[in-house]
Amino acid sequence: QVQLVESGGGFVQAGGSLTLSCVASGVTFNSYTMAWFRRAPGKGREFVAAIRRAGGGTYYADSVKGRFTASRDNAKTTFSLRMDSLNPEDTAVYYCAADRGIILSSLRMPDQYDWWGQGTQVTVSS
């Protein structure tokens, strides 16, 4: 059974930083593409960032490119998201997702991911 547990969310002022972590269990971690999505109030899930399995590359949404940095530590089965220069539009529940068979063209589609964490709230005040 795959389990994803996020942590690191919180309350921060605009311009501040947070780092989210997602610890995975029950997986051969290097075989899974890992992604971050977020859901703002009243909106659907939005792709944030992903790192493909086995060194397949890192991808970002245009809205976070240059401000957010995704990384993974395969030895610790941990997937992280460093968020800098946060603004109120980044306020959302952030979810970690994993999938073993996802292809590049589907990377940004939440429905293509099989496994999800419970989410962690990020609130950015102006």
Backbone as CSV, one residue per row, in Angstrom:
resi,resn,N_x,N_y,N_z,CA_x,CA_y,CA_z,C_x,C_y,C_z
1,GLN,0.844,-1.188,0.000,0.000,0.000,0.000,0.889,1.250,0.000
2,VAL,0.672,2.101,-0.988,1.447,3.329,-1.090,0.869,4.361,-0.129
3,GLN,1.732,4.997,0.615,1.316,6.094,1.485,2.200,7.300,1.245
4,LEU,1.574,8.465,1.164,2.280,9.722,0.990,1.858,10.641,2.126
5,VAL,2.833,11.178,2.833,2.536,12.040,3.969,3.253,13.369,3.794
6,GLU,2.467,14.434,3.654,3.024,15.769,3.470,3.194,16.464,4.808
7,SER,4.121,17.399,4.836,4.315,18.251,5.994,4.976,19.544,5.537
8,GLY,5.000,20.522,6.424,5.712,21.752,6.129,4.847,22.944,5.785
9,GLY,3.553,22.731,5.659,2.685,23.865,5.370,2.600,24.816,6.549
10,GLY,1.992,25.976,6.305,1.849,26.932,7.383,1.413,28.280,6.889
11,PHE,1.605,29.261,7.734,1.205,30.631,7.460,2.465,31.464,7.274
12,VAL,2.497,32.243,6.195,3.680,33.053,5.918,3.249,34.361,5.266
13,GLN,4.032,35.394,5.462,3.735,36.677,4.821,4.244,36.676,3.381
14,ALA,3.657,37.510,2.574,4.080,37.639,1.187,5.576,37.928,1.115
15,GLY,6.242,37.259,0.196,7.679,37.384,0.056,8.460,36.353,0.840
16,GLY,7.764,35.630,1.701,8.419,34.633,2.527,8.617,33.302,1.828
17,SER,9.116,32.334,2.583,9.448,31.023,2.036,8.917,29.903,2.924
18,LEU,8.644,28.785,2.294,8.289,27.556,3.000,8.859,26.389,2.222
19,THR,9.114,25.302,2.925,9.517,24.067,2.268,8.560,22.954,2.665
20,LEU,7.948,22.350,1.668,7.057,21.217,1.878,7.817,19.914,1.672
21,SER,7.446,18.907,2.434,8.050,17.584,2.269,6.959,16.541,2.118
22,CYS,7.280,15.523,1.368,6.370,14.392,1.166,7.193,13.121,1.343
23,VAL,6.847,12.361,2.358,7.550,11.101,2.604,6.691,9.959,2.074
24,ALA,7.294,9.143,1.237,6.577,8.029,0.620,6.962,6.717,1.267
25,SER,6.000,5.824,1.392,6.265,4.478,1.877,5.469,3.494,1.024
26,GLY,5.940,2.259,1.017,5.252,1.242,0.237,5.534,1.315,-1.246
27,VAL,6.604,2.015,-1.628,6.941,2.179,-3.031,8.411,1.896,-3.269
28,THR,8.716,1.517,-4.493,10.103,1.567,-4.960,10.269,2.975,-5.488
29,PHE,10.739,3.861,-4.641,10.591,5.296,-4.845,11.128,5.763,-6.185
30,ASN,12.268,5.259,-6.589,12.890,5.729,-7.822,12.070,5.349,-9.052
31,SER,11.130,4.447,-8.898,10.310,4.015,-10.026,9.061,4.876,-10.207
32,TYR,8.865,5.860,-9.336,7.661,6.668,-9.355,7.955,8.104,-9.746
33,THR,7.102,8.645,-10.596,7.088,10.078,-10.837,6.363,10.732,-9.664
34,MET,6.953,11.790,-9.144,6.386,12.494,-8.006,5.972,13.897,-8.437
35,ALA,4.864,14.350,-7.916,4.353,15.662,-8.318,3.736,16.388,-7.135
36,TRP,3.706,17.707,-7.254,2.951,18.561,-6.342,1.808,19.207,-7.123
37,PHE,0.647,19.160,-6.523,-0.523,19.880,-7.025,-1.021,20.770,-5.893
38,ARG,-1.875,21.711,-6.249,-2.489,22.535,-5.214,-3.933,22.818,-5.588
39,ARG,-4.706,23.079,-4.543,-6.114,23.425,-4.745,-6.409,24.663,-3.921
40,ALA,-6.673,25.754,-4.612,-7.061,26.998,-3.956,-8.562,26.957,-3.695
41,PRO,-9.041,27.761,-2.758,-10.482,27.765,-2.455,-11.318,28.029,-3.694
42,GLY,-12.284,27.154,-3.940,-13.184,27.331,-5.051,-12.622,26.943,-6.404
43,LYS,-11.443,26.347,-6.425,-10.814,25.984,-7.698,-10.473,24.508,-7.733
44,GLY,-10.135,24.029,-8.909,-9.732,22.648,-9.062,-8.262,22.459,-8.759
45,ARG,-7.838,21.217,-8.834,-6.420,20.931,-8.591,-5.569,21.495,-9.718
46,GLU,-4.476,22.132,-9.330,-3.575,22.766,-10.283,-2.194,22.152,-10.162
47,PHE,-1.622,21.823,-11.297,-0.259,21.296,-11.317,0.715,22.358,-10.844
48,VAL,1.683,21.942,-10.022,2.718,22.849,-9.536,4.095,22.430,-10.053
49,ALA,4.476,21.199,-9.773,5.810,20.728,-10.166,5.836,19.207,-10.152
50,ALA,6.766,18.649,-10.897,6.924,17.202,-10.911,8.360,16.843,-11.226
51,ILE,8.795,15.724,-10.703,10.076,15.140,-11.081,9.779,13.723,-11.555
52,ARG,10.142,13.459,-12.782,9.870,12.138,-13.343,10.778,11.093,-12.706
53,ARG,10.359,9.874,-12.812,11.110,8.782,-12.226,12.435,8.584,-12.936
54,ALA,13.369,8.000,-12.208,14.666,7.599,-12.757,15.345,8.724,-13.521
55,GLY,15.374,9.894,-12.921,16.102,11.006,-13.525,15.519,11.538,-14.813
56,GLY,14.210,11.466,-14.955,13.574,11.875,-16.196,13.315,13.357,-16.360
57,GLY,13.712,14.181,-15.422,13.555,15.621,-15.586,12.593,16.228,-14.583
58,THR,12.697,17.546,-14.425,11.873,18.313,-13.499,11.046,19.319,-14.279
59,TYR,9.794,19.470,-13.906,8.869,20.311,-14.653,8.102,21.204,-13.683
60,TYR,7.814,22.418,-14.134,7.119,23.387,-13.295,5.967,24.036,-14.047
61,ALA,4.972,24.454,-13.287,3.941,25.319,-13.841,4.552,26.689,-14.081
62,ASP,4.088,27.376,-15.093,4.623,28.710,-15.397,4.456,29.660,-14.213
63,SER,3.401,29.479,-13.451,3.105,30.395,-12.350,4.104,30.296,-11.195
64,VAL,4.860,29.213,-11.141,5.811,29.040,-10.040,7.250,28.959,-10.510
65,LYS,7.461,28.913,-11.796,8.811,28.772,-12.337,9.683,29.926,-11.877
66,GLY,10.865,29.592,-11.375,11.786,30.604,-10.879,11.602,30.926,-9.413
67,ARG,10.477,30.488,-8.831,10.225,30.738,-7.412,10.216,29.455,-6.592
68,PHE,9.765,28.371,-7.192,9.670,27.087,-6.510,10.737,26.137,-7.043
69,THR,11.239,25.282,-6.157,12.224,24.278,-6.555,11.818,22.926,-5.998
70,ALA,11.608,21.976,-6.885,11.272,20.606,-6.470,12.543,19.768,-6.421
71,SER,12.581,18.843,-5.486,13.728,17.938,-5.390,13.269,16.619,-4.791
72,ARG,14.063,15.618,-5.026,13.737,14.318,-4.446,15.001,13.661,-3.915
73,ASP,14.846,12.952,-2.816,15.933,12.190,-2.218,15.486,10.733,-2.239
74,ASN,15.988,9.993,-3.193,15.538,8.609,-3.353,15.923,7.735,-2.170
75,ALA,17.049,8.018,-1.554,17.479,7.215,-0.402,16.535,7.395,0.779
76,LYS,15.979,8.607,0.919,15.072,8.902,2.032,13.611,8.846,1.602
77,THR,13.365,8.450,0.380,12.013,8.406,-0.210,11.236,9.679,0.105
78,THR,11.882,10.797,-0.095,11.291,12.095,0.218,11.292,12.988,-1.014
79,PHE,10.180,13.668,-1.195,9.992,14.601,-2.297,9.687,15.952,-1.682
80,SER,10.430,16.978,-2.077,10.322,18.275,-1.408,9.975,19.381,-2.404
81,LEU,9.435,20.462,-1.853,9.133,21.641,-2.660,9.545,22.868,-1.869
82,ARG,10.598,23.506,-2.326,11.042,24.748,-1.727,10.296,25.875,-2.422
83,MET,9.602,26.721,-1.645,8.785,27.794,-2.207,9.315,29.131,-1.711
84,ASP,9.795,29.941,-2.625,10.313,31.265,-2.309,9.426,32.340,-2.938
85,SER,9.586,33.559,-2.462,8.829,34.698,-3.008,7.339,34.392,-3.074
86,LEU,6.827,33.858,-2.000,5.422,33.489,-1.971,4.527,34.720,-2.046
87,ASN,3.399,34.558,-2.707,2.417,35.637,-2.776,1.039,35.068,-2.431
88,PRO,0.075,35.921,-2.149,-1.240,35.433,-1.727,-1.893,34.470,-2.714
89,GLU,-1.550,34.575,-3.988,-2.118,33.674,-4.984,-1.602,32.242,-4.825
90,ASP,-0.578,32.060,-4.018,-0.056,30.713,-3.755,-0.811,30.022,-2.624
91,THR,-1.730,30.731,-1.988,-2.515,30.136,-0.914,-3.357,28.985,-1.447
92,ALA,-3.184,27.825,-0.832,-3.880,26.619,-1.301,-3.544,25.459,-0.379
93,VAL,-4.262,24.373,-0.580,-3.849,23.095,-0.001,-2.941,22.434,-1.025
94,TYR,-1.768,22.047,-0.592,-0.782,21.437,-1.472,-0.782,19.924,-1.258
95,TYR,-0.828,19.206,-2.371,-0.899,17.753,-2.343,0.300,17.141,-3.058
96,CYS,0.809,16.103,-2.472,1.832,15.274,-3.098,1.133,14.129,-3.836
97,ALA,1.619,13.823,-5.023,1.036,12.742,-5.812,2.141,11.871,-6.398
98,ALA,1.809,10.627,-6.642,2.797,9.687,-7.187,2.139,8.767,-8.199
99,ASP,2.904,8.402,-9.176,2.425,7.431,-10.153,3.615,6.743,-10.791
100,ARG,3.442,5.491,-11.085,4.547,4.732,-11.650,4.562,4.772,-13.169
101,GLY,3.396,4.851,-13.786,3.340,4.693,-15.240,3.014,5.935,-16.026
102,ILE,3.022,7.093,-15.371,2.563,8.295,-16.056,3.538,8.696,-17.159
103,ILE,2.983,9.162,-18.260,3.828,9.577,-19.372,3.967,11.090,-19.375
104,LEU,4.944,11.585,-20.136,5.280,13.005,-20.104,4.078,13.878,-20.457
105,SER,3.318,13.506,-21.449,2.199,14.342,-21.893,1.081,14.414,-20.859
106,SER,1.083,13.525,-19.886,0.041,13.499,-18.851,0.526,14.028,-17.516
107,LEU,1.723,14.534,-17.484,2.370,14.911,-16.223,1.555,15.928,-15.431
108,ARG,0.874,16.829,-16.133,0.164,17.922,-15.479,-1.311,17.604,-15.211
109,MET,-1.698,16.376,-15.450,-3.101,15.984,-15.285,-3.293,15.245,-13.971
110,PRO,-4.011,15.832,-13.029,-4.157,15.181,-11.724,-4.851,13.829,-11.799
111,ASP,-5.768,13.660,-12.720,-6.502,12.395,-12.801,-5.623,11.225,-13.216
112,GLN,-4.412,11.518,-13.681,-3.517,10.453,-14.119,-2.687,9.872,-12.981
113,TYR,-2.767,10.464,-11.816,-1.957,10.000,-10.686,-2.778,9.057,-9.803
114,ASP,-2.157,7.965,-9.436,-2.860,6.945,-8.660,-2.841,7.204,-7.159
115,TRP,-1.800,7.854,-6.670,-1.617,7.954,-5.217,-1.506,9.409,-4.791
116,TRP,-2.168,9.727,-3.662,-2.213,11.100,-3.176,-2.014,11.155,-1.672
117,GLY,-1.382,12.235,-1.224,-1.311,12.490,0.193,-2.563,13.202,0.665
118,GLN,-2.574,13.525,1.941,-3.751,14.141,2.547,-3.773,15.653,2.358
119,GLY,-2.652,16.220,1.980,-2.573,17.658,1.744,-2.067,18.430,2.948
120,THR,-1.459,19.572,2.662,-0.989,20.464,3.712,-1.327,21.898,3.299
121,GLN,-1.849,22.672,4.233,-2.330,24.017,3.939,-1.171,25.008,3.923
122,VAL,-1.153,25.832,2.892,-0.225,26.958,2.804,-1.057,28.229,2.685
123,THR,-0.831,29.155,3.590,-1.557,30.419,3.577,-0.554,31.556,3.536
124,VAL,-0.703,32.419,2.527,0.201,33.552,2.349,-0.598,34.834,2.526
125,SER,-0.195,35.643,3.474,-0.896,36.899,3.725,-0.226,38.044,2.984
126,SER,-1.024,39.017,2.625,-0.490,40.171,1.880,0.046,41.239,2.819
